[in-house]
Coordinates of C-alpha atoms and ligand atoms in Angstrom, one line a residue:
M1 CA 115.7 124.5 94.7
T2 CA 113.3 125.6 97.9
I3 CA 113.5 122.8 100.6
T4 CA 110.1 122.8 102.8
S5 CA 110.0 119.3 103.7
D6 CA 109.7 120.0 107.9
A7 CA 106.9 122.9 106.8
T8 CA 103.3 121.6 107.7
P9 CA 100.8 122.5 104.2
E10 CA 97.9 124.1 104.7
L11 CA 95.0 121.1 104.0
P12 CA 92.4 123.0 101.8
G13 CA 88.7 121.9 102.8
E14 CA 89.5 120.0 105.8
G15 CA 87.8 120.9 108.9
S16 CA 89.6 120.1 112.8
V17 CA 88.3 116.5 113.4
T18 CA 86.3 117.2 116.1
D19 CA 84.2 119.6 114.0
I20 CA 83.0 116.6 112.5
A21 CA 79.8 114.6 114.1
P22 CA 81.4 111.2 114.6
E23 CA 77.9 109.7 112.7
Q24 CA 77.4 111.8 110.1
A25 CA 81.7 111.6 109.1
L26 CA 81.4 107.2 109.4
T27 CA 77.7 106.5 107.8
T28 CA 77.5 108.2 104.7
T29 CA 77.4 106.3 101.6
G30 CA 78.9 106.8 98.8
D31 CA 82.5 108.3 99.2
E32 CA 84.3 105.0 99.3
W33 CA 87.2 105.6 101.6
W34 CA 88.5 102.8 101.3
R35 CA 90.1 103.8 98.1
S36 CA 92.8 106.0 99.3
A37 CA 92.6 105.3 102.9
V38 CA 95.5 104.8 105.4
I39 CA 95.4 101.8 107.4
Y40 CA 97.3 101.8 110.6
Q41 CA 97.7 98.2 111.7
I42 CA 97.7 97.6 115.7
Y43 CA 98.9 94.9 117.0
P44 CA 97.4 94.8 119.9
R45 CA 99.4 92.6 122.2
S46 CA 102.4 95.6 121.9
F47 CA 100.8 99.2 121.3
A48 CA 99.9 100.2 124.9
D49 CA 99.8 98.6 127.7
A50 CA 96.7 100.5 130.3
N51 CA 96.9 97.9 133.1
G52 CA 100.5 97.2 133.5
D53 CA 100.5 93.6 132.6
G54 CA 103.0 93.5 130.1
M55 CA 100.9 92.9 127.6
G56 CA 98.7 95.9 125.5
D57 CA 94.7 95.5 125.4
L58 CA 92.3 97.8 124.1
P59 CA 92.3 100.5 127.1
G60 CA 95.5 101.5 126.3
I61 CA 95.0 101.6 122.6
T62 CA 92.1 103.8 123.3
S63 CA 94.0 105.7 125.5
R64 CA 96.9 106.7 122.6
L65 CA 94.8 106.9 119.9
D66 CA 94.9 111.1 120.0
S67 CA 98.9 109.9 118.5
L68 CA 96.6 108.3 115.6
T69 CA 94.7 111.2 114.8
D70 CA 97.6 113.4 115.2
L71 CA 99.7 110.7 112.4
G72 CA 96.4 111.4 110.0
V73 CA 95.2 107.6 109.5
D74 CA 91.8 106.8 108.3
A75 CA 91.3 103.7 109.9
I76 CA 93.0 100.9 112.4
W77 CA 93.3 97.8 111.9
L78 CA 92.9 95.3 114.7
S79 CA 94.8 92.2 115.1
P80 CA 93.0 89.4 117.3
F81 CA 91.8 90.2 120.7
F82 CA 88.8 87.6 121.5
T83 CA 89.1 84.8 123.4
S84 CA 92.2 83.2 122.9
P85 CA 95.0 80.4 124.5
Q86 CA 97.2 82.9 122.8
K87 CA 99.1 79.6 121.4
D88 CA 99.8 81.7 118.1
A89 CA 99.3 85.6 119.3
G90 CA 95.6 85.8 119.0
Y91 CA 95.2 83.8 116.1
D92 CA 93.7 81.1 117.6
V93 CA 90.4 82.0 118.6
A94 CA 87.8 79.8 120.9
D95 CA 85.3 82.1 121.1
Y96 CA 84.8 84.5 118.5
C97 CA 82.1 86.8 120.0
D98 CA 84.3 88.2 123.2
V99 CA 87.6 90.0 124.2
D100 CA 90.0 87.7 125.6
P101 CA 90.7 89.2 129.2
L102 CA 94.1 90.0 128.8
F103 CA 92.8 92.5 126.7
G104 CA 89.9 94.2 128.0
T105 CA 86.2 93.7 127.7
L106 CA 83.4 94.1 125.7
D107 CA 82.5 97.7 127.2
D108 CA 86.1 98.3 126.2
F109 CA 86.0 97.5 122.5
D110 CA 82.3 99.4 122.4
R111 CA 84.2 102.4 124.6
L112 CA 87.2 102.1 121.4
V113 CA 84.8 102.1 118.8
A114 CA 83.2 105.2 120.0
E115 CA 86.3 107.1 120.6
A116 CA 88.2 106.2 117.7
H117 CA 84.6 107.0 115.4
A118 CA 84.4 110.2 117.5
R119 CA 87.9 111.1 116.0
S120 CA 86.7 110.1 112.4
I121 CA 88.9 107.1 112.3
R122 CA 87.4 103.6 111.7
I123 CA 87.7 100.0 112.9
I124 CA 88.7 97.3 111.1
V125 CA 88.6 93.8 113.0
D126 CA 90.8 90.6 112.4
L127 CA 88.8 88.1 111.6
V128 CA 89.9 84.4 111.6
P129 CA 87.7 81.2 109.7
N130 CA 90.2 79.5 108.2
H131 CA 90.8 77.8 111.8
S132 CA 89.6 78.0 115.3
S133 CA 91.9 77.3 118.7
S134 CA 91.5 73.3 119.7
E135 CA 90.2 75.4 123.2
H136 CA 86.7 76.3 120.6
E137 CA 83.5 74.3 122.5
W138 CA 83.3 73.0 118.4
F139 CA 86.7 71.3 118.5
K140 CA 86.0 69.8 121.8
Q141 CA 82.5 68.7 121.0
A142 CA 84.3 67.2 117.7
L143 CA 87.3 65.6 119.7
A144 CA 84.3 64.0 122.0
A145 CA 82.2 62.8 119.2
A146 CA 82.4 59.7 116.6
P147 CA 83.7 59.4 113.9
G148 CA 81.5 60.3 111.2
S149 CA 79.4 62.8 113.3
P150 CA 78.1 66.1 113.1
E151 CA 80.7 67.0 115.2
R152 CA 83.6 66.1 113.7
A153 CA 81.9 67.6 110.1
R154 CA 82.7 71.0 111.0
Y155 CA 86.8 70.0 110.9
L156 CA 88.7 68.1 108.6
F157 CA 89.2 65.1 110.0
R158 CA 90.1 62.1 108.4
D159 CA 90.8 58.4 108.7
G160 CA 95.0 57.9 108.8
K161 CA 97.1 56.0 106.0
G162 CA 98.3 52.2 106.5
A163 CA 96.1 49.1 107.6
D164 CA 96.6 50.6 111.4
G165 CA 95.6 54.3 110.0
S166 CA 98.6 55.7 111.9
E167 CA 100.1 57.4 109.0
A168 CA 98.6 61.0 108.4
P169 CA 96.0 61.4 105.5
N170 CA 98.6 63.3 103.3
N171 CA 101.6 65.1 102.9
W172 CA 100.9 68.3 104.0
E173 CA 102.9 70.3 106.2
S174 CA 102.3 73.3 108.4
V175 CA 103.1 76.7 107.7
F176 CA 104.6 76.6 110.7
G177 CA 106.9 73.3 110.1
G178 CA 106.4 70.0 110.9
P179 CA 103.5 68.1 109.9
A180 CA 100.0 69.6 109.0
W181 CA 97.8 66.5 110.7
T182 CA 97.7 65.2 114.7
R183 CA 96.2 61.9 115.0
V184 CA 93.7 62.3 118.3
T185 CA 93.0 59.8 120.7
E186 CA 89.0 58.5 120.7
P187 CA 87.0 58.8 123.5
D188 CA 87.3 55.2 124.6
G189 CA 90.9 55.4 124.6
T190 CA 92.2 54.0 121.3
P191 CA 94.4 55.6 118.4
G192 CA 91.8 57.5 116.4
Q193 CA 91.4 59.8 113.2
W194 CA 93.3 62.7 112.2
Y195 CA 92.6 66.2 111.9
L196 CA 94.2 69.5 109.4
H197 CA 95.4 72.0 110.7
L198 CA 97.4 74.5 108.6
F199 CA 99.1 76.1 111.1
D200 CA 100.0 75.1 114.5
Q201 CA 97.9 71.7 115.7
S202 CA 96.7 74.1 118.2
Q203 CA 94.5 75.7 115.2
P204 CA 92.2 72.6 113.2
D205 CA 91.0 73.9 110.1
F206 CA 87.2 74.4 109.9
D207 CA 85.1 72.1 107.0
W208 CA 84.3 75.7 105.1
T209 CA 81.9 73.0 102.8
N210 CA 79.6 72.4 106.0
D211 CA 77.0 75.4 105.9
E212 CA 76.8 74.9 110.0
V213 CA 80.6 76.5 109.8
R214 CA 79.0 79.1 107.1
E215 CA 75.8 80.1 109.2
R216 CA 78.1 80.8 112.5
F217 CA 80.4 83.1 110.9
R218 CA 77.2 85.1 109.1
G219 CA 77.2 85.4 112.6
I220 CA 79.9 86.7 113.7
L221 CA 80.4 89.3 111.1
R222 CA 76.9 90.6 112.4
F223 CA 78.2 90.6 116.3
W224 CA 80.8 92.8 115.1
L225 CA 78.8 94.5 112.6
D226 CA 76.6 95.8 115.2
R227 CA 78.8 96.7 117.5
G228 CA 80.1 99.1 115.2
A229 CA 83.1 97.9 113.4
D230 CA 83.3 99.3 110.1
G231 CA 84.8 96.0 108.6
F232 CA 87.6 93.1 108.5
R233 CA 90.6 92.1 107.8
V234 CA 90.5 88.5 106.4
D235 CA 93.1 86.0 108.1
V236 CA 94.3 83.0 106.0
A237 CA 91.3 84.3 103.3
H238 CA 93.0 82.3 100.1
G239 CA 93.1 78.8 101.8
M240 CA 89.7 78.1 103.2
I241 CA 88.9 75.8 100.5
K242 CA 90.9 72.5 100.1
E243 CA 90.6 70.8 96.8
D244 CA 88.7 67.7 97.2
G245 CA 90.3 64.6 98.0
L246 CA 93.0 66.7 100.0
P247 CA 95.7 64.9 97.3
D248 CA 99.6 64.8 97.9
Y249 CA 101.8 68.6 97.3
T250 CA 105.1 69.9 97.9
P251 CA 105.8 73.3 98.0
P252 CA 109.1 74.5 95.6
A253 CA 111.6 75.5 98.1
E254 CA 110.8 79.3 96.5
G255 CA 107.5 79.7 97.7
G256 CA 106.8 81.3 100.8
S257 CA 105.3 79.9 104.4
M258 CA 102.0 81.3 103.3
G259 CA 101.8 80.9 99.3
G260 CA 102.4 83.2 97.2
A261 CA 106.2 84.5 96.7
G262 CA 106.6 83.9 93.1
G263 CA 106.4 87.4 92.7
I264 CA 108.7 90.0 90.1
D265 CA 112.3 88.5 88.9
P266 CA 113.9 92.0 89.6
E267 CA 116.4 90.5 86.8
T268 CA 114.4 90.2 84.6
G269 CA 111.0 91.7 85.6
E270 CA 108.9 88.6 84.2
Q271 CA 106.7 87.6 86.6
I272 CA 107.7 83.8 88.9
E273 CA 104.9 81.5 88.3
L274 CA 104.9 78.7 90.8
P275 CA 102.4 75.8 91.0
S276 CA 99.6 76.3 93.1
A277 CA 99.0 74.1 96.6
P278 CA 95.8 72.4 97.0
Y279 CA 94.8 74.2 99.4
W280 CA 95.7 77.6 98.6
G281 CA 93.6 80.1 96.1
Q282 CA 91.1 77.3 95.4
E283 CA 88.3 79.1 93.5
G284 CA 85.4 77.9 96.3
V285 CA 86.6 80.3 98.4
H286 CA 85.0 83.5 96.3
E287 CA 81.4 82.2 96.8
I288 CA 81.5 82.7 100.6
Y289 CA 83.0 86.8 99.9
R290 CA 80.2 87.0 98.0
D291 CA 77.8 85.9 100.4
W292 CA 79.5 87.5 103.3
H293 CA 79.5 90.9 100.5
K294 CA 76.1 90.5 101.0
V295 CA 76.2 90.7 104.6
L296 CA 78.2 93.9 105.2
D297 CA 75.3 95.5 102.5
E298 CA 72.5 94.6 105.4
Y299 CA 74.5 97.8 107.2
E300 CA 74.8 101.3 106.9
G301 CA 78.1 102.8 106.0
E302 CA 80.9 101.8 104.0
R303 CA 81.5 98.3 106.0
V304 CA 84.5 97.0 104.1
L305 CA 86.3 93.3 103.4
C306 CA 90.2 93.1 103.5
A307 CA 92.3 89.6 102.4
E308 CA 95.3 88.2 103.3
A309 CA 95.9 86.0 100.5
W310 CA 99.2 85.7 99.2
V311 CA 98.5 84.7 96.1
D312 CA 100.3 84.8 92.3
P313 CA 100.2 86.7 90.3
L314 CA 98.2 90.1 90.9
S315 CA 95.9 89.2 88.1
K316 CA 94.3 86.3 90.4
M317 CA 95.0 88.1 93.5
A318 CA 92.6 91.1 91.9
K319 CA 89.7 88.0 92.2
W320 CA 89.5 88.9 95.8
V321 CA 88.1 92.2 95.5
R322 CA 85.8 91.8 92.1
P323 CA 83.1 94.2 92.8
D324 CA 81.2 91.4 94.5
E325 CA 83.8 90.4 96.7
M326 CA 85.7 92.1 98.8
Q327 CA 86.7 95.4 98.3
Q328 CA 90.6 95.4 99.4
A329 CA 93.4 93.0 99.3
F330 CA 97.0 93.2 100.9
N331 CA 99.0 93.8 98.0
F332 CA 101.9 91.1 99.0
P333 CA 104.0 91.0 95.5
Y334 CA 104.5 94.6 96.1
L335 CA 105.9 93.9 99.8
E336 CA 108.1 91.2 98.6
T337 CA 109.7 93.1 95.7
P338 CA 113.5 94.3 96.5
W339 CA 114.3 97.5 96.7
N340 CA 115.1 98.0 93.1
A341 CA 114.3 100.3 90.4
P342 CA 112.9 98.0 87.4
A343 CA 111.2 95.6 89.9
L344 CA 109.3 98.6 91.7
R345 CA 108.0 100.0 88.5
V346 CA 106.9 96.6 87.2
V347 CA 104.8 95.4 91.2
I348 CA 103.1 99.2 90.6
D349 CA 102.1 98.7 86.9
E350 CA 101.0 95.3 87.4
S351 CA 99.1 95.9 90.7
L352 CA 97.3 99.1 88.9
A353 CA 96.6 97.2 85.6
A354 CA 95.5 94.1 87.5
F355 CA 93.5 95.6 90.7
G356 CA 91.9 98.3 88.1
A357 CA 90.8 95.4 85.8
V358 CA 88.4 95.2 88.2
G359 CA 87.4 98.1 89.4
A360 CA 89.7 98.0 92.8
P361 CA 91.9 100.0 94.2
S362 CA 95.6 98.7 94.7
T363 CA 96.7 98.5 98.2
W364 CA 100.5 99.1 99.0
V365 CA 101.8 97.8 102.9
L366 CA 105.5 97.2 103.3
S367 CA 105.7 95.5 107.6
N368 CA 102.7 93.9 109.3
H369 CA 103.4 91.4 112.3
D370 CA 103.8 88.4 110.4
V371 CA 107.1 89.7 107.8
V372 CA 110.6 91.3 109.5
R373 CA 110.4 95.0 109.4
H374 CA 111.5 96.9 106.6
A375 CA 113.6 99.6 107.9
S376 CA 115.5 95.6 108.4
R377 CA 114.1 93.5 105.7
L378 CA 115.3 96.1 102.6
A379 CA 119.3 96.0 103.5
L380 CA 119.3 92.3 104.0
T381 CA 122.5 91.1 102.1
V382 CA 121.6 87.6 101.5
E383 CA 117.5 86.1 100.5
N384 CA 115.6 85.2 103.8
P385 CA 112.0 83.7 103.0
Q386 CA 108.9 85.3 104.6
G387 CA 108.3 83.6 107.6
A388 CA 111.8 82.8 108.2
G389 CA 112.6 85.5 110.5
V390 CA 115.7 87.1 111.4
G391 CA 118.0 86.2 114.5
P392 CA 121.5 85.6 115.8
K393 CA 122.4 83.2 113.2
T394 CA 120.8 84.4 110.4
P395 CA 123.4 85.4 107.2
G396 CA 123.6 88.8 105.5
K397 CA 122.2 91.0 108.6
P398 CA 121.3 94.6 107.9
V399 CA 123.0 97.7 109.0
R400 CA 120.9 99.5 110.9
E401 CA 121.2 102.8 109.3
V402 CA 121.2 101.2 105.5
G403 CA 118.2 99.5 106.9
L404 CA 116.3 102.9 108.0
R405 CA 117.7 105.0 105.1
R406 CA 116.0 102.4 102.6
A407 CA 112.9 102.1 104.6
R408 CA 112.3 106.0 104.6
A409 CA 112.7 106.3 101.0
A410 CA 110.0 102.7 100.5
S411 CA 107.7 104.5 102.3
A412 CA 107.6 107.9 100.8
L413 CA 107.9 106.1 98.0
M414 CA 104.8 104.0 98.9
L415 CA 102.7 107.1 100.2
A416 CA 102.8 108.8 96.7
L417 CA 100.8 105.4 95.3
P418 CA 97.2 105.7 94.1
G419 CA 95.1 103.5 96.3
G420 CA 94.9 102.2 99.9
A421 CA 98.1 102.3 101.9
Y422 CA 99.2 99.7 105.7
I423 CA 101.3 101.4 107.3
Y424 CA 102.6 98.3 110.5
Q425 CA 102.7 100.2 114.1
G426 CA 106.1 101.4 115.0
E427 CA 107.0 101.6 111.4
E428 CA 106.4 105.5 111.5
L429 CA 109.2 105.3 113.8
G430 CA 111.8 103.7 112.0
L431 CA 111.7 100.3 114.5
P432 CA 113.7 98.1 113.2
E433 CA 113.4 94.6 113.5
V434 CA 114.8 93.3 117.0
I435 CA 117.2 90.3 115.8
D436 CA 118.8 89.4 119.4
L437 CA 115.9 88.4 121.3
P438 CA 117.0 85.6 123.7
D439 CA 116.1 82.2 122.9
E440 CA 113.9 81.6 125.6
A441 CA 112.1 85.2 125.3
R442 CA 110.7 83.9 122.2
Q443 CA 106.8 82.7 121.6
D444 CA 106.5 82.3 117.5
P445 CA 105.2 78.5 117.4
T446 CA 107.4 78.2 114.5
W447 CA 110.4 79.2 116.7
F448 CA 109.4 75.7 118.2
R449 CA 107.9 73.6 115.4
T450 CA 111.2 74.1 113.6
N451 CA 113.1 73.5 116.6
G452 CA 114.6 76.8 116.7
E453 CA 115.7 76.9 112.7
R454 CA 113.0 79.3 111.8
Y455 CA 113.1 82.3 114.2
G456 CA 109.5 83.5 112.9
R457 CA 108.2 86.7 113.5
D458 CA 108.5 87.8 117.1
G459 CA 111.1 90.5 116.5
C460 CA 109.1 92.9 114.6
R461 CA 106.5 92.0 117.5
V462 CA 108.0 93.8 120.6
P463 CA 106.0 96.9 121.7
I464 CA 107.0 100.2 120.5
P465 CA 108.3 102.4 122.1
W466 CA 106.7 106.0 123.3
Q467 CA 109.1 107.6 125.5
A468 CA 112.5 108.0 125.9
G469 CA 113.9 107.1 129.6
A470 CA 110.4 105.8 130.5
P471 CA 109.6 102.1 131.8
A472 CA 109.1 99.6 129.1
Y473 CA 109.8 103.2 127.0
G474 CA 106.2 104.7 128.3
F475 CA 104.3 101.5 126.4
N476 CA 102.6 101.1 130.4
E477 CA 104.2 102.2 133.6
T478 CA 105.6 99.4 135.7
G479 CA 107.9 98.2 133.1
A480 CA 106.9 95.1 132.0
S481 CA 107.1 93.6 128.6
W482 CA 106.2 90.2 126.9
L483 CA 108.5 89.9 124.9
P484 CA 111.8 92.1 126.4
Q485 CA 112.8 96.2 124.7
P486 CA 116.4 96.5 123.3
D487 CA 118.2 98.9 125.2
D488 CA 118.9 101.3 122.8
W489 CA 115.3 102.4 122.0
D490 CA 115.3 105.7 123.1
D491 CA 116.2 107.4 119.9
Y492 CA 112.9 105.4 118.5
A493 CA 110.7 106.6 120.9
R494 CA 108.0 108.5 119.6
D495 CA 108.2 111.8 122.2
R496 CA 111.9 111.8 120.5
Q497 CA 110.5 112.3 117.4
E498 CA 107.7 114.7 117.5
G499 CA 108.2 117.9 116.3
T500 CA 112.3 116.7 115.2
P501 CA 112.7 118.1 112.0
G502 CA 114.0 115.1 109.8
S503 CA 112.6 112.0 112.0
T504 CA 110.7 109.7 110.9
L505 CA 107.4 110.4 112.9
E506 CA 107.4 113.6 111.1
L507 CA 108.6 112.2 107.8
Y508 CA 105.2 109.7 108.0
R509 CA 102.8 112.6 109.2
L510 CA 103.8 115.1 106.6
A511 CA 103.2 112.6 103.5
L512 CA 100.0 111.7 105.0
Q513 CA 99.3 115.8 105.0
L514 CA 100.2 115.5 101.7
R515 CA 98.5 112.6 100.7
R516 CA 95.5 114.3 101.4
A517 CA 95.8 117.8 100.6
H518 CA 96.9 116.4 97.1
Q519 CA 94.6 113.6 97.1
L520 CA 97.2 111.3 95.8
G521 CA 95.2 108.3 97.4
L522 CA 93.0 109.2 94.4
G523 CA 95.3 109.8 91.7
G524 CA 97.0 108.4 89.1
V525 CA 100.8 107.1 87.9
T526 CA 102.3 108.9 85.1
W527 CA 105.6 107.7 84.8
I528 CA 109.1 109.9 83.8
D529 CA 111.9 108.6 82.3
G530 CA 115.1 109.6 81.7
F531 CA 116.6 109.2 85.7
G532 CA 118.2 105.8 84.7
D533 CA 117.9 102.4 86.0
D534 CA 118.1 103.1 89.7
V535 CA 115.2 105.3 90.0
V536 CA 111.2 105.3 89.9
A537 CA 109.9 108.5 88.5
F538 CA 106.5 109.6 88.1
S539 CA 103.4 112.5 88.8
N540 CA 100.3 111.5 90.8
N541 CA 98.1 114.6 91.1
G542 CA 100.5 117.3 90.4
V543 CA 103.6 115.9 92.6
T544 CA 106.5 114.7 90.9
V545 CA 107.9 111.7 93.5
I546 CA 111.4 110.6 92.4
A547 CA 113.0 107.2 94.3
N548 CA 116.6 106.8 93.7
A549 CA 117.1 103.1 94.5
G550 CA 121.1 102.2 93.7
E551 CA 123.8 103.2 95.5
T552 CA 125.4 106.8 93.6
A553 CA 123.3 110.2 93.9
V554 CA 121.6 110.8 90.9
E555 CA 121.6 114.1 89.4
L556 CA 118.0 115.7 89.0
P557 CA 117.6 117.9 85.3
A558 CA 117.8 121.6 85.4
D559 CA 113.8 121.4 84.6
L560 CA 113.2 120.6 88.1
L561 CA 115.4 123.2 89.7
D562 CA 112.6 124.9 89.8
A563 CA 110.4 123.0 92.0
E564 CA 109.6 123.3 95.4
V565 CA 110.3 120.2 97.9
L566 CA 107.3 118.9 99.1
L567 CA 109.0 116.1 100.8
A568 CA 112.1 114.5 101.4
S569 CA 113.4 110.9 102.8
G570 CA 116.8 112.5 102.9
T571 CA 119.0 115.0 103.0
I572 CA 119.1 116.9 99.7
E573 CA 121.3 119.4 98.1
G574 CA 121.7 121.7 95.5
A575 CA 119.8 119.0 92.7
I576 CA 121.6 116.0 94.0
L577 CA 119.2 113.3 95.2
P578 CA 121.2 110.8 97.8
A579 CA 121.0 107.3 97.1
D580 CA 118.2 105.7 98.5
T581 CA 116.2 108.6 99.1
T582 CA 112.4 109.4 97.9
V583 CA 111.9 113.3 96.9
W584 CA 108.3 114.5 96.4
L585 CA 108.5 117.7 94.2
A586 CA 105.3 120.3 93.7
R587 CA 105.8 122.1 89.9
Ligands
LIG601 C1 98.0 84.7 109.5 C2 98.4 85.7 110.4 O1 98.8 87.2 109.9 C3 99.5 85.3 111.2 O2 100.0 85.9 112.3 C4 98.5 84.0 111.7 O3 99.7 82.8 112.8 C5 98.1 82.9 110.7 N1 97.4 83.8 109.8 C6 97.5 81.9 111.6 O4 96.5 82.2 111.8

């Protein structure tokens, strides 16, 4: 068996990026680039900080674009950079059509788009339509207006229950903990109505049955499309419509905080069905996306919508990507699947079948800014519900080496699958979750709303390391950082990994090159049996992919011994595939 996992393959027919005129590369229609794209999520607060204030910014991103060309991604999804009081790290938007001074200016955005397009990288903007910030002009007008007014009708204001209206209109709980309703004081100083906020109280939910809300968002879409955005990741795309009458509802204990989390039972391989909430996955949301689809169609190039919709089962999620709705939906059932071969095989099958049934590509994702980084999550030894986070008192803390080994194997498996793939900044460096953030540094509203019972998501949001030994590991030049970075991150720094055989960064670079060269994103999965229960094995466009998710090494059959090893997530010796290792073979 030949080991060539560190070699860089020749890519047939690929011109260097600078040979491609940006407009030509990005506005051609008909290629449906999103079907196989690798999309890199940038969390602007934590990617790169040009002005040294400790908060990442748009000029910082622009200055680091070459690193993404080098990694080989097709597009960037930018988490929110809009005007915001930052109560939920920018997912509380006060002005949808401007850049918060923390991150720069609209000119900085335009420059970023131009520079990214010049490198054939598309830009996806985050759209937050379920709720605004309480600092949004409309919400301030609603508070100043009377019950029953058109200003209040843009949000979900209701009278309270009980003789004096002092009880919340229903029993719904906020995703971040605590009640989902807050009572306002009316302009005349008396205790008044209540407004709904599925998230923090600084994030009032819009009423999407209101035409004014719908028209405003069409305008917001056009604003960013006119500026060159290639599409939108749609926040809480399963939550915008609430069941008529807002009935009481108590979520099942096993449910994730954002809904879904039914997933696949790893023991039985069966789909776990959870009752659906009156605020998640209501049928009425689809009409909104059909409308937006038409807005995007007004533009040349292939602009896209990607749904953040935590719904189970996958056949329900696939409704978000019917031909006249969105192009992609994040595959959260895949993200939530444990490192377990039978469960992985079931979720891959179900994903390809469910999305395929509506003519859409599946997507694959393992990490984002809301979940425990998979280099830690996959080594947790105790169940950790989505949204809970991991901190000093969490039971079953991960062993770093085990987590990294599994993360590399899981990423190598994911990047071999047909469809679109999402990478969260830092996972290409093998970054673990930061578990021991001091309490006083934590900023996630979940932490505050649960009185520290849930750690929340700060541990996956720490600014990423670029340069070993440099202030803030090269995140900026001053050493400032809005969340403290651990002392032991030198070995994760990009400069240490660049060109280093066997580093996680080189593994990702190679995987993306091979994925493109063999068109794995456009291929299909043909299962290969016979490796035992701990192994996931398939072929895709002539590449054989074998992932050992078990605890013991597996001997590969004799007929594979002549194969060329294109990529390996760990060290392969002879025909032995170690535990927690994925290999790609060419035969
Ligand atoms: C999902 C986003 O990904 C998360 O970060 C945010 O807190 C909620 N939606 C509310 O906008």
